[in-house]
Coordinates of C-alpha atoms in Angstrom, one line a residue:
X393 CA 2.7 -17.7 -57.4
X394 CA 5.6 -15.7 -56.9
X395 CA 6.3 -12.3 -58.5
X396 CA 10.2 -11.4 -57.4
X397 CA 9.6 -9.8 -54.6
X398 CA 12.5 -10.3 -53.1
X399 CA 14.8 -10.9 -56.3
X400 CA 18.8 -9.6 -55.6
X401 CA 17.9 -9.7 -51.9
X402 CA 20.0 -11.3 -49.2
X403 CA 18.5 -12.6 -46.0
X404 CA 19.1 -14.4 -42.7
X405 CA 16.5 -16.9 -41.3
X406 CA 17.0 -17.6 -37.5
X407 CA 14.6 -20.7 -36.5
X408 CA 14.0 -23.0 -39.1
X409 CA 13.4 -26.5 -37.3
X410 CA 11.0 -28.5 -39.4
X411 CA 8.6 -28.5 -42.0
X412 CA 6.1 -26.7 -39.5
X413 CA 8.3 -23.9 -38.5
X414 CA 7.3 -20.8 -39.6
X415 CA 10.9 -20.2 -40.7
X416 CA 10.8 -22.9 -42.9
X417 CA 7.8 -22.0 -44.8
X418 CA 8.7 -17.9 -44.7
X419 CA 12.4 -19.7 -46.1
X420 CA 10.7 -21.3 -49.3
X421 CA 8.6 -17.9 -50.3
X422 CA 11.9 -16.0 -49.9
X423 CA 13.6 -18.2 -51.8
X424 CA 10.4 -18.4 -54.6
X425 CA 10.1 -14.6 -54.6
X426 CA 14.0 -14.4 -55.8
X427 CA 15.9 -13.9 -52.5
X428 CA 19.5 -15.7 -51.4
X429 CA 19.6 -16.8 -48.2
X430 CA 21.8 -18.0 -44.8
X431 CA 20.0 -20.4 -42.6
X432 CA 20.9 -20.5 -38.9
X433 CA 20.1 -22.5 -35.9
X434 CA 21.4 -23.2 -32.0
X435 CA 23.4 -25.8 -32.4
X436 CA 21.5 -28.2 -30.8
X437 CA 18.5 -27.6 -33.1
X438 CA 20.4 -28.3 -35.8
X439 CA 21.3 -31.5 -34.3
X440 CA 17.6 -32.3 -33.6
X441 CA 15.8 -30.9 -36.4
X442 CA 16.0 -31.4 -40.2
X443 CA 17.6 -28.0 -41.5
X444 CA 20.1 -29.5 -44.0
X445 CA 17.0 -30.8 -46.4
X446 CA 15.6 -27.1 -46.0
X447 CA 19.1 -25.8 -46.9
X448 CA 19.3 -28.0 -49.7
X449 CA 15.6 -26.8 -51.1
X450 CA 17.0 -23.3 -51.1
X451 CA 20.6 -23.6 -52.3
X452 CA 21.5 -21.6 -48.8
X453 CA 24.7 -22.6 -46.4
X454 CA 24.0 -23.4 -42.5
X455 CA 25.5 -21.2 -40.1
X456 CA 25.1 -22.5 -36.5
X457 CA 24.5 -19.6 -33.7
X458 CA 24.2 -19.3 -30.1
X459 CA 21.5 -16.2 -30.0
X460 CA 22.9 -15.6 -26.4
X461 CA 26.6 -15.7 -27.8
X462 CA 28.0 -12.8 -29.1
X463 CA 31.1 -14.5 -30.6
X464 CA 28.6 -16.9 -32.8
X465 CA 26.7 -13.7 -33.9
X466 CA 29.7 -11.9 -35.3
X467 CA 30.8 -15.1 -37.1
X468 CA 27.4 -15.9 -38.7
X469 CA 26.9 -12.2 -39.5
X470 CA 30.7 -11.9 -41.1
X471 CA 30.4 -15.4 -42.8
X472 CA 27.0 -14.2 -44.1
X473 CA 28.7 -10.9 -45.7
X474 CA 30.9 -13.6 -47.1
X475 CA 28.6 -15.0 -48.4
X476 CA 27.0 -13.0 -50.3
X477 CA 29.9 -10.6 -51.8
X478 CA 28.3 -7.5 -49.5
X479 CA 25.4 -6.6 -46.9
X480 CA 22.4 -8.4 -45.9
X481 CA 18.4 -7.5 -47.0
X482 CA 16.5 -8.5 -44.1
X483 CA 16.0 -10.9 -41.2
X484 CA 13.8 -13.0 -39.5
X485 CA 14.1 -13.5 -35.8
X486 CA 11.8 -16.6 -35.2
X487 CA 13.3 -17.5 -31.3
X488 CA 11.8 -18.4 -28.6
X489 CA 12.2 -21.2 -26.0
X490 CA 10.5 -21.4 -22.2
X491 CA 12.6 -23.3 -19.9
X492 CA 9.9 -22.8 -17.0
X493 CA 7.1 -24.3 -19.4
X494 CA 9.1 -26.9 -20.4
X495 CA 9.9 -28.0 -16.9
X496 CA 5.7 -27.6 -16.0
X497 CA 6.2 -24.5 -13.9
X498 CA 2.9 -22.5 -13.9
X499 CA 3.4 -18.5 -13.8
X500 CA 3.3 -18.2 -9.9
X501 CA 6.0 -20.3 -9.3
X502 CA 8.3 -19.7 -12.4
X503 CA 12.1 -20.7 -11.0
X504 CA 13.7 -16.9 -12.0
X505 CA 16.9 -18.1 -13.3
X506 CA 15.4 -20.3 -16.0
X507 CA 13.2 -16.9 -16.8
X508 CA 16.6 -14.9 -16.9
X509 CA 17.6 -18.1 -19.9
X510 CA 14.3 -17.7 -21.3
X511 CA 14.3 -13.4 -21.5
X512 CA 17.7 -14.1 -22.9
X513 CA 17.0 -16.6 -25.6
X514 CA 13.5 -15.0 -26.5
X515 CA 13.9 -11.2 -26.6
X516 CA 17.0 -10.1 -25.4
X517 CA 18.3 -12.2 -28.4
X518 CA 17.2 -9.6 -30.6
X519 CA 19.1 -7.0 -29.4
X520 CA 22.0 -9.0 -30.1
X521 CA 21.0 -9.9 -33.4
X522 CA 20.6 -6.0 -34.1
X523 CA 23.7 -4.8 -32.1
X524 CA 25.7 -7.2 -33.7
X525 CA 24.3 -5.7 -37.5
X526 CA 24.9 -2.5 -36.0
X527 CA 28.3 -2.5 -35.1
X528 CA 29.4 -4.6 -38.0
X529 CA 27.4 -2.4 -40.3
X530 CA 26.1 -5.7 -41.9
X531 CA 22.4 -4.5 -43.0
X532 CA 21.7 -2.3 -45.9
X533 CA 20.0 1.1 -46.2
X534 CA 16.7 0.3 -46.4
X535 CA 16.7 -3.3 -44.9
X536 CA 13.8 -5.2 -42.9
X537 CA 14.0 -7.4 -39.6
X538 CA 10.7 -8.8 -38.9
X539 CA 10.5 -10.9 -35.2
X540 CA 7.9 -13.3 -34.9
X541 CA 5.3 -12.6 -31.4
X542 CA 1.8 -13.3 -30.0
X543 CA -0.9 -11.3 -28.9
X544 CA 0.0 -13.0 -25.4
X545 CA 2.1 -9.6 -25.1
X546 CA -1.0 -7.6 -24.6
X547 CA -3.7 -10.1 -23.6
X548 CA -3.7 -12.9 -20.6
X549 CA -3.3 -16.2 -21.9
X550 CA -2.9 -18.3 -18.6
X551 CA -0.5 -21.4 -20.4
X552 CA 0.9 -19.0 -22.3
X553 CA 3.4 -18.5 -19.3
X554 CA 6.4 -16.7 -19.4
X555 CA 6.9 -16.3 -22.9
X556 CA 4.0 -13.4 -22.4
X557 CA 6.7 -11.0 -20.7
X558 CA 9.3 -12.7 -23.3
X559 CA 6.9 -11.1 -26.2
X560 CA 6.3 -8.1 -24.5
X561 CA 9.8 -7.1 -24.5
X562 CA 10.6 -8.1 -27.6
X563 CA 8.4 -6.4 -29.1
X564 CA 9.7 -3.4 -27.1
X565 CA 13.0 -4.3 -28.2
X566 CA 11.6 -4.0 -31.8
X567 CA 10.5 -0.5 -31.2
X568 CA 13.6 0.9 -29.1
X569 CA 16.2 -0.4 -31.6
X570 CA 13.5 -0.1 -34.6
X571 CA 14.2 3.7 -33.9
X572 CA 17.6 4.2 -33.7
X573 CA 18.0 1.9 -36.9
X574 CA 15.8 4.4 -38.9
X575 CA 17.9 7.0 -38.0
X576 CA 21.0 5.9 -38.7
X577 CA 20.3 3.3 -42.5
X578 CA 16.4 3.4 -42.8
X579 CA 16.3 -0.1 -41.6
X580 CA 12.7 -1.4 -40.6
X581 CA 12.4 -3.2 -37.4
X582 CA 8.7 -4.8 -37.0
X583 CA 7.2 -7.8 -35.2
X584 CA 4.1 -9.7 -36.4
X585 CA 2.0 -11.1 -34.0
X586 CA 0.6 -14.3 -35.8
X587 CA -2.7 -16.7 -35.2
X588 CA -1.7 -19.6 -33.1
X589 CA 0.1 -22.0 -35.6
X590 CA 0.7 -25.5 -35.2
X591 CA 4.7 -25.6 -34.9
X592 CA 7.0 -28.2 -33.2
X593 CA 6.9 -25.2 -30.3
X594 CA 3.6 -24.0 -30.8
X595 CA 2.4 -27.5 -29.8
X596 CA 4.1 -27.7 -26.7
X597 CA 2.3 -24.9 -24.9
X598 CA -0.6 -26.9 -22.6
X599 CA -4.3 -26.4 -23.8
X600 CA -2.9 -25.4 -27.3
X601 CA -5.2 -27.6 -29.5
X602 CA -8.5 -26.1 -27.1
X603 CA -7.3 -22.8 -27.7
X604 CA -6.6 -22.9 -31.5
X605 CA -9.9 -23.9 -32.2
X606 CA -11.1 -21.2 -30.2
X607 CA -9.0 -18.6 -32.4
X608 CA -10.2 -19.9 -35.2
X609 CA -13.9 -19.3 -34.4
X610 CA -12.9 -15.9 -32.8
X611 CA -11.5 -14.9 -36.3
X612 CA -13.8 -13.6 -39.0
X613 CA -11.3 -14.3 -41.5
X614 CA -10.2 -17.8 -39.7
X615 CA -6.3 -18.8 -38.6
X616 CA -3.6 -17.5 -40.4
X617 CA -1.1 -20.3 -41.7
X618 CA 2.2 -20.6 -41.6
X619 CA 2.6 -20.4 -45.3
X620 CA 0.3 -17.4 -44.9
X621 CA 2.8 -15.8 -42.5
X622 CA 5.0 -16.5 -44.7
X623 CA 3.6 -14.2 -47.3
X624 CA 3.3 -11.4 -44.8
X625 CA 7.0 -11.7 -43.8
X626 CA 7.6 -11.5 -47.8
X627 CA 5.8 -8.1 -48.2
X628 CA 7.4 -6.8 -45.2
X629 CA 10.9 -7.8 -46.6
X630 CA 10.3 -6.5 -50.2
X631 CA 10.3 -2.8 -51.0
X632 CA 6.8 -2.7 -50.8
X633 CA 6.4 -1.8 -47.0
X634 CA 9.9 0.6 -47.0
X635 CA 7.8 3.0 -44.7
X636 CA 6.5 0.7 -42.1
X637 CA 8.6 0.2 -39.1
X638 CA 8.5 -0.3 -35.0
X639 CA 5.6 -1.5 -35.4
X640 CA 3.1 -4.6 -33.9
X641 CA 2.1 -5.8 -37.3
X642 CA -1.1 -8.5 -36.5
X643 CA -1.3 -11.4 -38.7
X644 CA -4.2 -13.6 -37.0
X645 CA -7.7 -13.2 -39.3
X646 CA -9.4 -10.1 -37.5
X647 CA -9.2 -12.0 -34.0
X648 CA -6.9 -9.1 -32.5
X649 CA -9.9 -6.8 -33.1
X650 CA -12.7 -9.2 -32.9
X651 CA -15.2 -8.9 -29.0
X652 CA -17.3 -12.3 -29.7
X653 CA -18.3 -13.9 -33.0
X654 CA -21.9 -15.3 -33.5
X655 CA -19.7 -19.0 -34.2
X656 CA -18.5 -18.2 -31.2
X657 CA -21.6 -17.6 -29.2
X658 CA -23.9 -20.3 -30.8
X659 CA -21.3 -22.6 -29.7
X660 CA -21.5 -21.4 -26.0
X661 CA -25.1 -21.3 -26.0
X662 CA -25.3 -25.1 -27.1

């Protein structure tokens, strides 16, 4: 059901792979809920993934971008003004890549120039993202960016790897640059730390299908979706939430909060 949330807005969607991707499903509510959008990508996950049918769902142009290239930020943020006659609404930052997990490198012996590459694409891409807004002026008074992390920033997760420290600075990221936004155009910066879902990337971390059946027992209210993510990024793009920024924002089903469930411990106990 949609209820114009977002009608007259004007977003960016950074991520959007497949049909699986969070930013694909957070894409479609947007664009339910009233919102015009830009869609962007690498430029190699636009060669790999399937964007063009998303782009086509929503009526939005592609605009390829390098997160760690400043150059392809200004362009996509000044095509994106072009776009739309003026500034943009909100954001979603849904980035993140491990080179050392993709190469089987456990956290003890992560090579630490692949980390700098994943730090860069991760978190650090956010800054960008913002700094390039910020100098270009680009976001509205009153806009939201919402950045997409895991509890892994807080908690040990063992295959969670590197992208633990990438989440933990992102989400410091969020807070440092969440602050000097709201001073200067009252734009919300927030991340939202969602249940493990099963994307193309989510997939790919070792142990995942173990451990998302262990978060979903762990939960009182179960795994969040992606569509369900979705919905959250919605509210926190809409006028709804103008007040709510630097902020952690947990999306996962109570299991944040949650010691033991009794699911949980019958389970153990068989």
């Amino acid at each position: 059901m949609a209820y114009n949330l977002l009608k007259g807005k004007k977003g960016i969607i950074f991520g959007a792979l497949d049909e699986s991707s969070i930013a694909w499903r957070t894409a479609l509510r947007c664009h339910e809920e009233g919102a015009q959008l830009v869609l962007t990508n690498a430029p190699v996950a636009l060669r790999m993934g399937e964007i063009n049918k998303l782009a086509e769902a929503v009526k939005a142009p592609v605009i390829g971008a390098d997160v760690t290239n400043m150059d392809d930020l200004k362009k996509l943020f000044e095509e994106s003004m072009k776009h739309f006659g003026g500034g943009i609404d909100f954001v979603l930052h849904s980035i993140g890549m491990s080179l050392n997990m993709r190469k089987g490198k456990s956290y003890t012996e992560i090579d630490y120039e692949r980390n700098k590459k994943t730090l860069d694409i991760s978190s650090m891409s956010l800054h960008r993202v913002l700094r390039t807004a910020w100098d270009l002026d680009a976001l509205n008074e009153g806009a939201s960016v919402v950045a997409l992390t895991y509890i892994a920033a807080q908690r040990v997760f063992p295959d969670y790897n590197e992208m633990a420290d990438a989440k933990a600075l992102l989400e410091s990221v969020t807070r440092s640059f969440g602050y000097n936004y709201g001073l200067r155009k009252k734009v919300r910066v927030n991340t939202v730390s969602q249940s493990p879902t099963r994307t193309t990337a989510g997939s790919g971390v070792k142990g995942f299908d173990g451990f998302i059946t262990y978060a979903e027992k762990m939960s009182p209210l179960g795994n969040a979706t992606g569509d369900e993510c979705a919905n959250y990024c919605v509210t926190l793009f809409s006028d709804l939430t103008k007040m709510v920024t630097m902020q952690n924002l947990f999306h996962d089903g109570g299991f944040s909060t949650t010691g033991v469930t009794q699911a949980l411990i019958e389970m153990m106990e068989k």
